[in-house]
Structures are given as structure tokens and as C-alpha cells.
Coordinates of C-alpha atoms and ligand atoms in Angstrom, one line a residue:
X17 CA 94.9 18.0 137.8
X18 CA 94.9 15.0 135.2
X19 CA 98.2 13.6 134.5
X20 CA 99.5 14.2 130.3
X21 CA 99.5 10.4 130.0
X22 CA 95.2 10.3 131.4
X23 CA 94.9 13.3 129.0
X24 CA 96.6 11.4 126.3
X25 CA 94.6 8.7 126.4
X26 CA 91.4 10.4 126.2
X27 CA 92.4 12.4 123.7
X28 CA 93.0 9.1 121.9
X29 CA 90.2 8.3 122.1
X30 CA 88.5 11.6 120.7
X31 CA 87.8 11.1 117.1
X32 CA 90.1 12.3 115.2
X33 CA 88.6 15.5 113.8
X34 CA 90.9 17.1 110.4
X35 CA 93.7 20.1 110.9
X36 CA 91.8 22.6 108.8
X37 CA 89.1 23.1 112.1
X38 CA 92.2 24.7 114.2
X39 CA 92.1 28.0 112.7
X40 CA 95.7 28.6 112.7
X41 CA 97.9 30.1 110.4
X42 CA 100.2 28.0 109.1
X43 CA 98.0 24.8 109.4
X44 CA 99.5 22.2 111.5
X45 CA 100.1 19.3 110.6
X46 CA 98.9 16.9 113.1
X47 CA 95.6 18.0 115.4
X48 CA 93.8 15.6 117.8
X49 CA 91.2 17.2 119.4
X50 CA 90.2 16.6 122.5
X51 CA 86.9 17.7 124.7
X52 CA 86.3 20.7 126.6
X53 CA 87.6 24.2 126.7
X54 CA 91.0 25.8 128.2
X55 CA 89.3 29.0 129.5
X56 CA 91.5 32.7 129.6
X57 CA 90.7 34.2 132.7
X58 CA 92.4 36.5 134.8
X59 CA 94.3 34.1 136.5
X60 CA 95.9 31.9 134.2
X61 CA 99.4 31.4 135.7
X62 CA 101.9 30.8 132.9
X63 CA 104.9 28.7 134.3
X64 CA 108.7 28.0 132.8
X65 CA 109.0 24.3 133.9
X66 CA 112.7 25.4 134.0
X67 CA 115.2 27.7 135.3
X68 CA 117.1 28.2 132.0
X69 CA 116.8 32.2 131.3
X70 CA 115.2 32.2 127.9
X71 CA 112.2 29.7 128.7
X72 CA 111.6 32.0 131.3
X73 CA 112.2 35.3 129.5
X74 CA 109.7 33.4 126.8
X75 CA 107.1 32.4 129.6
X76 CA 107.7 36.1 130.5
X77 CA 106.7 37.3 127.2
X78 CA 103.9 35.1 127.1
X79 CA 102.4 36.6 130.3
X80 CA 102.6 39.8 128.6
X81 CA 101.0 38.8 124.8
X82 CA 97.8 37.0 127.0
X83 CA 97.3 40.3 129.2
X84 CA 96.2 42.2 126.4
X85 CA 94.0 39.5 124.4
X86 CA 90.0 38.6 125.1
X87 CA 89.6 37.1 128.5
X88 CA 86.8 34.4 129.6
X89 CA 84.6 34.9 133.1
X90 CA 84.7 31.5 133.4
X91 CA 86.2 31.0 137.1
X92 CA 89.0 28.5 138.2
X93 CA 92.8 28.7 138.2
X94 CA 94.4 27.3 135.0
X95 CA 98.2 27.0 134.2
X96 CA 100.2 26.9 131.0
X97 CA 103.8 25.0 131.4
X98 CA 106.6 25.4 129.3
X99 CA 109.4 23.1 128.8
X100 CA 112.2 22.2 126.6
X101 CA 112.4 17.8 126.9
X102 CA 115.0 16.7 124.9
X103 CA 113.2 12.7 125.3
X104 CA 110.8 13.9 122.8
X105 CA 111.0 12.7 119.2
X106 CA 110.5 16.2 117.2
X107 CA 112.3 17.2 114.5
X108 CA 113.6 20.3 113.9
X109 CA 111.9 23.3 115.3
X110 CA 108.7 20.7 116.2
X111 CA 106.4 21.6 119.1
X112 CA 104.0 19.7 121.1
X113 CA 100.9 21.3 122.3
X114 CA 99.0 19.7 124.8
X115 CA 95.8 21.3 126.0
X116 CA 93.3 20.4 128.7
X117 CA 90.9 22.1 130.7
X118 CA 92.8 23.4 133.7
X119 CA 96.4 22.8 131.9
X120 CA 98.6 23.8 128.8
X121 CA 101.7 22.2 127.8
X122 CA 104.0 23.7 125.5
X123 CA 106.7 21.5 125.0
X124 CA 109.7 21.4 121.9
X125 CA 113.1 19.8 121.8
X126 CA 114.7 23.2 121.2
X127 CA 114.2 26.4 122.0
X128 CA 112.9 27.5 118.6
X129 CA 110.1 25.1 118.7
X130 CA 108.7 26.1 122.2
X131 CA 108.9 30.0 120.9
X132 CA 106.7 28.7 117.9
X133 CA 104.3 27.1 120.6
X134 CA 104.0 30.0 121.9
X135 CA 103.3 31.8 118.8
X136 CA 100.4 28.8 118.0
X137 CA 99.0 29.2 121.5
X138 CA 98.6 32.9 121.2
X139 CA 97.2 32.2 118.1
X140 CA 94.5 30.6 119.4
X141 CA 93.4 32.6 122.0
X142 CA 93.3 35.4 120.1
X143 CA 91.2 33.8 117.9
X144 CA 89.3 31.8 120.1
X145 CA 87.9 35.1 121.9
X146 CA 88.7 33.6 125.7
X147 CA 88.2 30.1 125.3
X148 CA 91.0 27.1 123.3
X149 CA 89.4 24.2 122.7
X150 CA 91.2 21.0 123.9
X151 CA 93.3 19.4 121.8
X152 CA 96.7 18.1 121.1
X153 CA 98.9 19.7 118.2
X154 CA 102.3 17.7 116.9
X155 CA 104.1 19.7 114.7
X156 CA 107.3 20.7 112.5
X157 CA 107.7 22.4 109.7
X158 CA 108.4 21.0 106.0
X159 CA 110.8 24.0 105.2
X160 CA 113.8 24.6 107.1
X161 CA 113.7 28.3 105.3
X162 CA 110.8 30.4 105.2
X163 CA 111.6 34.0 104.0
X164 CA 110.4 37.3 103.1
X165 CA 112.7 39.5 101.5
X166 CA 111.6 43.6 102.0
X167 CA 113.6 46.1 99.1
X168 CA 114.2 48.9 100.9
X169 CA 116.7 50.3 98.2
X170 CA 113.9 50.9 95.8
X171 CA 111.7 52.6 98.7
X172 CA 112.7 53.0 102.4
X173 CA 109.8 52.1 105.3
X174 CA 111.9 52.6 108.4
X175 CA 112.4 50.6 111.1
X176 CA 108.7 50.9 113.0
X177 CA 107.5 49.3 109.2
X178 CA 110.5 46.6 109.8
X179 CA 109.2 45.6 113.2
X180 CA 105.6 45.2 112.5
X181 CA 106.5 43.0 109.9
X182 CA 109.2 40.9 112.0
X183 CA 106.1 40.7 114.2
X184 CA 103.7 39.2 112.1
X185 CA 106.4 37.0 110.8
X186 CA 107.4 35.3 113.9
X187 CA 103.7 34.8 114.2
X188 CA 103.3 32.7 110.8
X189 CA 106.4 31.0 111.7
X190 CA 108.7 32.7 109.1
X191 CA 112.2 32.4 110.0
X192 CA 114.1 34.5 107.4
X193 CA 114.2 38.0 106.7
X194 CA 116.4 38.6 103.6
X195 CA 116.5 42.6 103.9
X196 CA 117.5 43.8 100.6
X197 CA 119.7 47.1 101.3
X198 CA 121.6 48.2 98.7
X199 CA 120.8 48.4 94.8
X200 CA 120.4 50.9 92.2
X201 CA 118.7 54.3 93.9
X202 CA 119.6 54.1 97.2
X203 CA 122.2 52.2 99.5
X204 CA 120.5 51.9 103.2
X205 CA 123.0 50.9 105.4
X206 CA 125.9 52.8 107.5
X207 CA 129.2 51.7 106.4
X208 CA 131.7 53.3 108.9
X209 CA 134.8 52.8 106.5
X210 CA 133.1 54.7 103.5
X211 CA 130.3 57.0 104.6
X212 CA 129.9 58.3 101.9
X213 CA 127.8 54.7 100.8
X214 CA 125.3 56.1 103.2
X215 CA 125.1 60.0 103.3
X216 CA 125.2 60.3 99.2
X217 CA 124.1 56.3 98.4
X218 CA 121.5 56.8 100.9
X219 CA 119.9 60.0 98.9
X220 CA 116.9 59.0 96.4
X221 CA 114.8 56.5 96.0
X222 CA 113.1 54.2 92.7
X223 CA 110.8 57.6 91.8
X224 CA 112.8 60.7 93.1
X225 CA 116.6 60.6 92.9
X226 CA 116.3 63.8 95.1
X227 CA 115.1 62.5 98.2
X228 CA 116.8 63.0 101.4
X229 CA 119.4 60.3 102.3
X230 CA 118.0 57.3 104.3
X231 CA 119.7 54.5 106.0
X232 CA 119.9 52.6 108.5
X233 CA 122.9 53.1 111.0
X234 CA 124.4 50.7 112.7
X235 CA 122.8 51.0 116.0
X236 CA 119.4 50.5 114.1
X237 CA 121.0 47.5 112.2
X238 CA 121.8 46.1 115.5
X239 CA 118.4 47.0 117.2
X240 CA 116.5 45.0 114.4
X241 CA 118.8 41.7 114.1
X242 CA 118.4 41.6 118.1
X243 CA 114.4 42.2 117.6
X244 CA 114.4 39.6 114.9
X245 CA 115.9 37.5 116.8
X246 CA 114.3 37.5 120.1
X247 CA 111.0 36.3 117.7
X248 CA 113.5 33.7 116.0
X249 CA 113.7 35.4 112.6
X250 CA 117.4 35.0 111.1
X251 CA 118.3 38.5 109.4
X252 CA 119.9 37.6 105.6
X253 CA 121.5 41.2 104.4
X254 CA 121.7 41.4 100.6
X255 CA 125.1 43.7 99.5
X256 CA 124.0 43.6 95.6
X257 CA 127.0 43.3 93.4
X258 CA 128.7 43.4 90.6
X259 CA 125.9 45.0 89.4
X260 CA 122.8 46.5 90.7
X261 CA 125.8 48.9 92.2
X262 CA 124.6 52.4 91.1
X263 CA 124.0 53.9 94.7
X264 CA 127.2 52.5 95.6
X265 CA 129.6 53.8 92.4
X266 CA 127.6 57.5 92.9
X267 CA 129.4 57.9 96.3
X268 CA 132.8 56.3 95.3
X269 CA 132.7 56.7 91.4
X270 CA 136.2 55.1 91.6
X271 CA 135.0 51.8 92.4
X272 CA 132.5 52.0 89.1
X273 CA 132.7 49.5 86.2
X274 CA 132.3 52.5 83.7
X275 CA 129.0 53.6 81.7
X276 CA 126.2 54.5 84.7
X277 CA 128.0 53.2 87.5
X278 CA 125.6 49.8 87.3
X279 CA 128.3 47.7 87.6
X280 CA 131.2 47.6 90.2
X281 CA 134.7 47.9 88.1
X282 CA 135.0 44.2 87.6
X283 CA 139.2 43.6 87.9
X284 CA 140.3 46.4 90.0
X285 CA 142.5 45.2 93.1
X286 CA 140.4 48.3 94.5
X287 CA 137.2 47.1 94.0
X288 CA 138.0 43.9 95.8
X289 CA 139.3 45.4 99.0
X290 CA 136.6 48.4 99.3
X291 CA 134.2 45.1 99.5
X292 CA 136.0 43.1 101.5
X293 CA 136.1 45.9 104.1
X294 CA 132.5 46.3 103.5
X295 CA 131.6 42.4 103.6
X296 CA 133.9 43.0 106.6
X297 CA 131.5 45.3 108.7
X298 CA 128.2 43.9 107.3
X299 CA 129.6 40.1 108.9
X300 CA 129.8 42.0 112.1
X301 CA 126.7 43.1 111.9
X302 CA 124.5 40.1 111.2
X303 CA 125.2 37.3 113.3
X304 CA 123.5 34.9 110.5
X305 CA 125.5 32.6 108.8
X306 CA 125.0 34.1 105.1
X307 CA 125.8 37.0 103.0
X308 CA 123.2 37.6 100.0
X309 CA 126.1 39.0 97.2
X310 CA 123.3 39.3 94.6
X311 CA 125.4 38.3 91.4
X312 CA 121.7 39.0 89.0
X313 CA 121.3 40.8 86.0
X314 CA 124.7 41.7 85.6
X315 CA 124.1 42.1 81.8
X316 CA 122.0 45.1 82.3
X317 CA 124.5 47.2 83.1
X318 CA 128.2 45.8 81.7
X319 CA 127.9 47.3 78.1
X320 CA 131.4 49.6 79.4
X321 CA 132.9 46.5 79.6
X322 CA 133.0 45.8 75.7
X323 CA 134.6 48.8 75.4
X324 CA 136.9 49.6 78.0
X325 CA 140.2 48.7 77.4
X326 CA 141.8 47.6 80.5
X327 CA 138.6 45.3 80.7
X328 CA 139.5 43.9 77.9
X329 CA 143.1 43.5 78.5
X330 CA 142.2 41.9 81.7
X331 CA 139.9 39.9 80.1
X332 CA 142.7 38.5 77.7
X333 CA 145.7 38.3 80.2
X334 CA 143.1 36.2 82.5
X335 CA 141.7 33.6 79.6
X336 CA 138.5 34.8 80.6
X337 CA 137.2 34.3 77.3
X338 CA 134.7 36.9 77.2
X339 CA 132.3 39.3 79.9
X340 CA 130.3 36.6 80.8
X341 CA 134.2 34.8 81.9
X342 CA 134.8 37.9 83.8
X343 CA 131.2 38.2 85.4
X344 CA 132.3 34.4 86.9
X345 CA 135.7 35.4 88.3
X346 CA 134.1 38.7 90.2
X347 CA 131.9 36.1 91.9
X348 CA 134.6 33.5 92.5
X349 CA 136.6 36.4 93.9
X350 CA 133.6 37.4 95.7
X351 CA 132.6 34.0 97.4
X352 CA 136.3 33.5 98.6
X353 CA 136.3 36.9 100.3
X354 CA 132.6 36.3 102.2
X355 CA 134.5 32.3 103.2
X356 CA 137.0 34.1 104.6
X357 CA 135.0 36.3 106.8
X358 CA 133.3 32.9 108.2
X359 CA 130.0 32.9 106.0
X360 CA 128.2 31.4 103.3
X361 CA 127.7 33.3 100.1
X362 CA 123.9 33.4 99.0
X363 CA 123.3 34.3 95.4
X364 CA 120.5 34.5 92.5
X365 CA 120.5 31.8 90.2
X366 CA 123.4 33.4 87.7
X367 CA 125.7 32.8 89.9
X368 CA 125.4 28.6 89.4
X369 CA 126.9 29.4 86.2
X370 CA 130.4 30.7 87.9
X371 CA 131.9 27.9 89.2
X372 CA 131.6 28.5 92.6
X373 CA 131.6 25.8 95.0
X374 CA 128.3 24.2 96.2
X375 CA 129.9 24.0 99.5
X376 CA 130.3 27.6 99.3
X377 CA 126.7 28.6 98.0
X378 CA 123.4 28.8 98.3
X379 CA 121.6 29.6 95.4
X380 CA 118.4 31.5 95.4
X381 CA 116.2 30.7 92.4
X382 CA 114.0 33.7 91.1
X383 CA 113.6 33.0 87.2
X384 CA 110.8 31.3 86.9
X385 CA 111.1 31.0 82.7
X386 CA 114.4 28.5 83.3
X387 CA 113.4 26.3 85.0
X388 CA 116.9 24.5 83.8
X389 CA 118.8 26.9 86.0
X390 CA 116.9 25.4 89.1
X391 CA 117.8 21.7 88.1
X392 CA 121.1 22.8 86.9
X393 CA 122.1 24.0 90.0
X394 CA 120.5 20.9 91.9
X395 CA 122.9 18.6 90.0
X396 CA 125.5 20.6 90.6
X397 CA 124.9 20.2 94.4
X398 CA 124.1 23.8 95.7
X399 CA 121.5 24.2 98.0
X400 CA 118.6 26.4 96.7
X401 CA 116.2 28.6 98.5
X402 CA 112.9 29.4 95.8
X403 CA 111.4 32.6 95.4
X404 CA 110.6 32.2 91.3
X405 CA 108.9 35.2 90.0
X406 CA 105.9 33.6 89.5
X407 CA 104.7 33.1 91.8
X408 CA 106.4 34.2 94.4
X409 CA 107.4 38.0 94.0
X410 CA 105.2 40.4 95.8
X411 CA 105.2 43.3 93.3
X412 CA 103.2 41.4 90.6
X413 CA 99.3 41.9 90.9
X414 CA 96.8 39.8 92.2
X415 CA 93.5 40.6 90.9
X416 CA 92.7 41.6 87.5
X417 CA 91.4 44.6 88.9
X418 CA 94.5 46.2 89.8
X419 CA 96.8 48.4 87.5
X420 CA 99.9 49.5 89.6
X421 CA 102.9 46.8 89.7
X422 CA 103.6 44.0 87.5
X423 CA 101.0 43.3 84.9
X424 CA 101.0 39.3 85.2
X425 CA 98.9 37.7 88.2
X426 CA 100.0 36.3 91.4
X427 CA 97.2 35.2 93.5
X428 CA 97.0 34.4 96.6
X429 CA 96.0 30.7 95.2
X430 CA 99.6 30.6 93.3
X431 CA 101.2 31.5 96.3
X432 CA 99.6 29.2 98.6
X433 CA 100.1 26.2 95.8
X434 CA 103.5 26.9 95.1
X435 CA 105.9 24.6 94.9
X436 CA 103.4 21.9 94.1
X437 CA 103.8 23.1 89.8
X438 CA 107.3 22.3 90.2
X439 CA 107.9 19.8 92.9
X440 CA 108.3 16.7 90.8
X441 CA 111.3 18.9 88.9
X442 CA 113.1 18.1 92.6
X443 CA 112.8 14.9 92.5
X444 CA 115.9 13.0 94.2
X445 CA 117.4 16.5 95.4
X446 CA 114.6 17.5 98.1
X447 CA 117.0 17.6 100.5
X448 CA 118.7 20.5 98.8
X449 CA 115.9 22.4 98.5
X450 CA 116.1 24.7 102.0
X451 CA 112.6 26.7 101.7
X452 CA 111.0 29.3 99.9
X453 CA 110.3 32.9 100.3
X454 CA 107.8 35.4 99.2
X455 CA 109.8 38.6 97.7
X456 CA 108.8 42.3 97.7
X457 CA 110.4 44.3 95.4
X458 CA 109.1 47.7 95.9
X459 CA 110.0 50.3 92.7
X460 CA 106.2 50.5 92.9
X461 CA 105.4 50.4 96.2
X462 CA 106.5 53.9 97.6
X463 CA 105.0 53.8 101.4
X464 CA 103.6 51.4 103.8
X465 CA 100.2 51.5 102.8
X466 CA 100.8 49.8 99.2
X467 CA 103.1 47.6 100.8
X468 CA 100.6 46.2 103.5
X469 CA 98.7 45.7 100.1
X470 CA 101.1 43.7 98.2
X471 CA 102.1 41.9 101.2
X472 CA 99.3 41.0 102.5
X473 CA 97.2 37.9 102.7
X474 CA 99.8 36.6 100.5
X475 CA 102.3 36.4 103.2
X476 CA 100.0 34.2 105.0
X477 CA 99.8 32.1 102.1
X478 CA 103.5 31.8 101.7
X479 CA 104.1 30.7 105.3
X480 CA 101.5 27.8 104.7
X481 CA 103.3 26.7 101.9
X482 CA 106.4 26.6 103.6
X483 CA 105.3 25.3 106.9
X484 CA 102.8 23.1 106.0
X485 CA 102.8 19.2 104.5
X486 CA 101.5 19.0 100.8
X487 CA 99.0 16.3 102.1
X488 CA 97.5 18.9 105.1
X489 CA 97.2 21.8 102.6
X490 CA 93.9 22.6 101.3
X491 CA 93.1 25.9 99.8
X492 CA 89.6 26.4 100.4
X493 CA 90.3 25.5 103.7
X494 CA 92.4 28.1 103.6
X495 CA 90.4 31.0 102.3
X496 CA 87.6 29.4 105.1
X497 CA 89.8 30.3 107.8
X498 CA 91.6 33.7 106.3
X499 CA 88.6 36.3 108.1
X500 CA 90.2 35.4 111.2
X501 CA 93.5 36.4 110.5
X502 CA 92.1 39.7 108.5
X503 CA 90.8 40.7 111.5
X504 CA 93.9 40.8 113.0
X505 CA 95.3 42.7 110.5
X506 CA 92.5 45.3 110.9
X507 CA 93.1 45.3 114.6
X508 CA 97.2 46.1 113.5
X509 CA 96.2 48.8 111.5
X510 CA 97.4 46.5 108.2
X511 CA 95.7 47.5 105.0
X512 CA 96.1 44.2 103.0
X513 CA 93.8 43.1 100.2
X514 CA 91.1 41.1 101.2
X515 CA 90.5 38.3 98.7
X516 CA 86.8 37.6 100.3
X517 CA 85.6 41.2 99.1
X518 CA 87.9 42.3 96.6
X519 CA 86.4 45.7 95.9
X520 CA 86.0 46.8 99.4
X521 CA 88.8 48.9 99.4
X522 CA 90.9 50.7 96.5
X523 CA 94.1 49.8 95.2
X524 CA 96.7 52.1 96.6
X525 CA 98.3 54.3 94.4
X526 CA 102.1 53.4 93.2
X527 CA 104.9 55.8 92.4
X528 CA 104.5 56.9 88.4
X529 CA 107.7 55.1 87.0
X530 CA 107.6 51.7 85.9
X531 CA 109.5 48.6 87.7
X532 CA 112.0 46.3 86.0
Ligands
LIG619 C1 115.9 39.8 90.7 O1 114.7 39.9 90.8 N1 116.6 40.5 89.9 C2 116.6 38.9 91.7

């Protein structure tokens, strides 16, 4: 067996030949390929270098994914090696890949980077039909967030939907899964103080309010975060509020802020505990370090509090000047109860206009049109996740052939591009700016077929834009390279779009009601 530095050196010596021939997906961002093939036979041994439990629960896992893809006849015993080496200069979640003829190595600095060698290894033997060609891959990611955020108020897929997805995810090195739960038809998740949030919360959905209650419990909660997990996905649960509370204020119509119950009552003492218990059980729940509190749109639904009079008169004995004053206490209130459970308080891009601290906050930008609220809350120092309408939200259509969902265009081009349109409005905060995330908001999107649709290729597309340096990106690289990954899809049973024959299948039908 030829020693890394002998394979090194040739490899060196190979001409350097451009990232966009490894069909991967994201695009790395360093390849060197080398000569020769690493064939998948029968007896590729895959080997933990160490005795540390998860490398070998991963090398474990490995052994498994390989069994069931194409296999080579081409004889000889070949080894993949795993190993965490802390001498190696990676940063964050960075991987080396070294492969040879007879060898692999899979090496990372932390855990999370050998689990996405893994991923890029099974990658390429999947597509690589039995055979990886040599090379060396060095590589780490530009974002240290890359999210997709599922609605499951609006519609509910289930947990089999939830998995497939967390699969594919730790695939295209996503890390985030921002699972929004709770919002205006239906609340989705089992809270064992008030169960009433679940068994009349959880009944309806965006285009029947009759439907029968579904939620998740807590043992399902629990199964998913530890799924998510073992593929190195951080679970993010959004608890909408003060408004985008309807689901909520229908089983406890105390707790409502007047009018249709869109709002939670903004200045009852109630209000406050019934969501600290709740922020309570959810911080058990979800070992992540954030809480997504929503805090958008509150104006939709906070007409009641013109004309309620103890609003008002709290209003006045607070110097809260006006609704919008009010709106900013809840939210200060709010941040100081998710602190004290021990977590960060994620919110949409309103919320940098509540005085909360940046130290505090993460902001998650979504309006696209104010741009001013992204640089506003840059100079004020919050962190910012973006997932900007355009072009980032998954509900809005993508070829001007389609009807159902939002009438203005996100392609898969905008998706992969994005944030390049904006970048230079960054300029001196890029270190606040954690990731991005592609968002699917599903009033039209009623079962799993539409939602493969919307989702897909343009998840793919979103995880190269977060994994993958500006200067390595190349979109018609990309669309080169996307038949590969379709075929995957097909052999998942995924009905996405496909970009390269767009009227080779028909648009899924939506619900009838229009979105928001
Ligand atoms: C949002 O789309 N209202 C965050």
C-alpha cells in the first residue's frame, strides 16, 4: 500500500483538473485529481482508524450505505479509513478526502466534517456506478448555516416526509432544519401543560379548517431531533408569536389578543407565563441552542388592539407610545423569557426594530423589498441568517409555465446565485452573516407530491450556494451535473421539477385558496 505522503506527491503532480468534473453536490471547493480508479467491490473493508464510538458507529453506517449501491467486478481488497486528526489545518466542519486505488482516507478535525466525508464519498460512488476516480478533495463550507425551513402548520407531511427530507439534507450538507410548527390553521406539536394546543390547535389545515387534528407528540419530536442529529442536522423549532397565533388562541381563547385570535393578548401577565411554560417544554425538547419566536407580520392581525381598552391603558401606563411600542415590549419580554431558559431567540426581521439585544438575537431576514432592514440590523450588530423572499422561498414558482403558488419567479438560477445580488450590501459585516436557507411555506402545497415539486432541484441549488465559494460556483456547471442527482431523486421516489425537460411532467395540483 502507498504511503498518503507517495500519494500526495503524485497527486501533485497530476494536473490540476477544475472542481466542476467531481459531480458532487455541493461543489467542493478544492479537487486534485489524481490517476486511476478506487474500485467498489465486495470486499471493500471500511475501517474506524479509532476506537472513539461515533467514528465507529459512522464507519458502521458507512458499511451499510455502500452494501446497497452499484458494486465493481474488478478484484483486489481495498480499504476506506476514517479518522478524526486534530494536526490537520481545516476549518470548521472541513474534510479531507484522499483517494487512491487500493485506499480511502476520510479525515476531518471534527466529527461533523468526517460525517460530511462520508456523505461526499457516498456521493461518489453512487454516482460513479462502482468505480471513484482518484483524487484528493479539501474542503469546508462558506456558511456556517445552511437551512431549510418545512411549514407544517399550513399543511402537515408527517414524520416518514420529515425523514426523507433530513436524508437528502445531510446529503447536500445542510445543517439546519427550521421546522415551522405552529401558525394560523394548525398548531403541530404536543404541549403537555395545555393539550388543548394540540388536540383542537392541531385540527385543520391552510384549505380545510375541519380536518382531523395532527401533531406531532413528543415522542415523535424526540425521534426526529435524534434522527436529525445522527445525520448532523441542528433542529430550529419556530413557536410563532405575537401573531401568527390563531391555532394557538382557538384552544385557549383566553390567551387571544382580541378580533380573530391572530394575535396573542399583548400585556396580559397570563399570556407571558402560558409561553414561558411552553418555551419551557419546547427547550427540553430541542437540544439546539435557538428558539425561532417568529415576531412577523404582527400588523396583520393587531387591529383589536386600537380598540381595546385595557390595550390602550396599558399602552399609556407603559409610555409605549403607540401598537407598534407595544409589539417591541412583547418581544423584549419574549427574548428575556427564551435567555432564561438557556437559548438564543431567533426572529424575522421586525423584530430588529424592538430593541432587543444583538447578543440575544439572531435575526432571520425574509423581506426582500427592505433591503434597509438587512443593513439596519447588521449595524446594529445582530447576527442574520437570509432566506429573502426572492429568492429564497420555496412556494413562489419557477417556470412561467406554472400557475399554483406565488405568481413571481424563483428559479433555480436565482437560487443557486443568491447572495451574490446582495453580497456587496454586507460589506464589512460578513462575519455576521451565519448562512442562508431556502423556505417552504406550504398554504399551497397540500401533500408530498407538490412539495417534492417546489422543493426540488432548488434545494440542491440552495446548498451550493451555501456550501460553496463564490469563486468555485458556476451555474452551468451546475445544470451539467444536475441529471445525476435527478436520478437519485427518481430512484427515492422524489417528484421534483426537472429544469432539463420542463414539460416532462405536470405541475401538481395545489389546494384552491390563495397564500399570503
Ligand atoms: C414570513 O414569511 N412571514 C416570515
Amino acid at each position: 500500500m502507498k504511503t498518503i505522503r507517495t500519494l500526495l506527491i503524485s497527486i501533485m503532480l497530476a494536473p490540476f483538473i477544475s472542481q466542476a468534473q467531481s459531480v458532487l453536490f455541493p461543489a467542493p471547493n478544492s479537487v486534485h485529481m489524481g490517476d486511476g480508479r478506487f474500485f467498489l467491490n465486495g470486499q471493500v473493508e471500511i475501517k474506524a482508524e479509532t476506537t472513539e464510538g461515533p467514528v465507529m458507529e459512522l464507519a458502521e453506517n458507512m458499511r451499510w450505505a455502500l452494501f446497497s449501491l452499484p458494486k465493481s467486478d474488478e478484484a483486489g481488497k481495498r480499504v476506506v479509513c476514517l479518522g478524526i486528526d486534530s494536526s490537520l489545518a481545516l476549518p470548521d466542519e472541513g474534510y479531507q478526502l484522499i483517494i487512491h486505488s487500493d485506499t480511502t482516507w476520510l479525515r476531518a478535525t471534527s466529527f461533523s466534517g468526517l460525517r460530511h466525508a462520508k456523505e461526499v464519498f457516498l456521493q461518489l460512488a453512487r454516482f460513479g456506478e462502482g468505480a471513484v476516480d482518484c483524487r484528493v478533495i479539501q474542503d469546508h463550507p462558506r456558511f456556517q448555516w445552511r437551512g431549510f425551513l418545512l411549514d407544517e402548520s399550513r399543511h402537515f407531511f408527517g414524520k416518514e416526509k420529515v425523514k426523507q427530507y433530513l436524508d437528502i439534507m445531510a446529503s447536500l450538507r445542510l445543517n439546519v432544519f427550521h421546522w415551522h410548527l405552529t401558525d394560523e390553521p394548525g398548531w403541530r406539536i404536543e404541549i403537555k401543560r395545555y393539550p388543548k394546543l394540540a388536540e383542537i390547535g392541531g385540527i385543520g389545515n391552510w384549505h380545510d379548517s375541519d380536518a382531523e387534528a395532527r401533531f406531532y407528540t413528543r415522542e415523535e419530536i424526540r425521534e426526529i431531533v435524534a434522527y436529525a442529529a445522527e445525520r448532523g442536522i441542528m433542529v430550529v423549532p419556530e413557536i410563532d408569536m405575537p401573531g401568527h397565533a390563531t391555532a394557538a388562541c382557538r384552544a385557549y381563547p383566553e390567551l387571544s389578543g382580541g378580533g380573530t385570535g391572530f394575535t396573542f393578548h399583548p400585556c396580559k401577565e397570563e399570556t407571558f407565563r402560558f409561553l414561558s411554560d411552553v418555551l419551557d417544554e419546547i427547550a427540553g425538547l430541542f437540544p439546539a441552542p435557538f428558539i425561532h419566536v417568529g415576531g412577523d407580520e404582527v400588523h396583520f392581525g393587531n387591529q383589536n388592539w386600537f380598540s381595546d381598552p385595557e390595550i390602550q391603558a396599558f399602552i399609556k401606563a407603559n409610555k409605549l407610545v403607540d401598537e407598534k411600542g407595544l409589539e417591541h415590549y412583547f418581544i423584549r419580554r419574549v427574548a428575556d423569557i427564551v435567555a432564561s431558559k438557556g437559548k438564543t431567540m431567533i426572529g424575522w426581521d421586525e423584530v430588529v426594530d424592538a430593541g432587543v439585544s444583538p447578543e440575544k438575537t439572531v435575526i432571520m431576514w425574509w423581506r426582500h423589498d427592505r433591503k434597509y432592514q438587512l443593513l439596519k440590523a447588521l449595524e446594529s450588530g445582530y447576527r442574520v441568517v437570509m432566506t429573502p423572499r426572492l429568492p429564497m422561498y420555496g412556494d413562489f414558482v419557477q417556470d412561467y409555465t406554472h400557475h399554483i403558488g406565488r405568481e413571481e419567479f424563483n428559479t433555480l438560477m436565482d437560487v443557486y446565485t443568491f447572495p451574490a445580488s446582495i453580497w456587496h450590501l454586507t460589506q464589512g459585516y460578513e462575519t455576521q452573516i451565519l448562512g442562508l436557507q431556502y423556505s417552504m411555506w406550504t398554504e399551497q402545497i397540500a401533500d408530498g407530491k407538490r412539495l417534492d415539486y417546489m422543493t426540488f432541484p432548488r434545494l440542491v441549488a440552495a446548498a451550493e450556494a451555501g456550501w460553496t465559494l463564490p469563486r468555485n460556483k458556476n451555474y452551468g456547471r451546475f445544470f451539467n451535473r444536475l441529471h445525476y442527482i435527478l436520478k437519485w431523486f427518481d430512484q427515492l421516489g422524489i417528484y421534483y421539477y426537472n429544469p432539463l425537460q420542463p414539460q416532462s411532467r405536470p405541475e401538481p395540483s395545489g389546494p384552491d385558496k390563495e397564500g399570503s
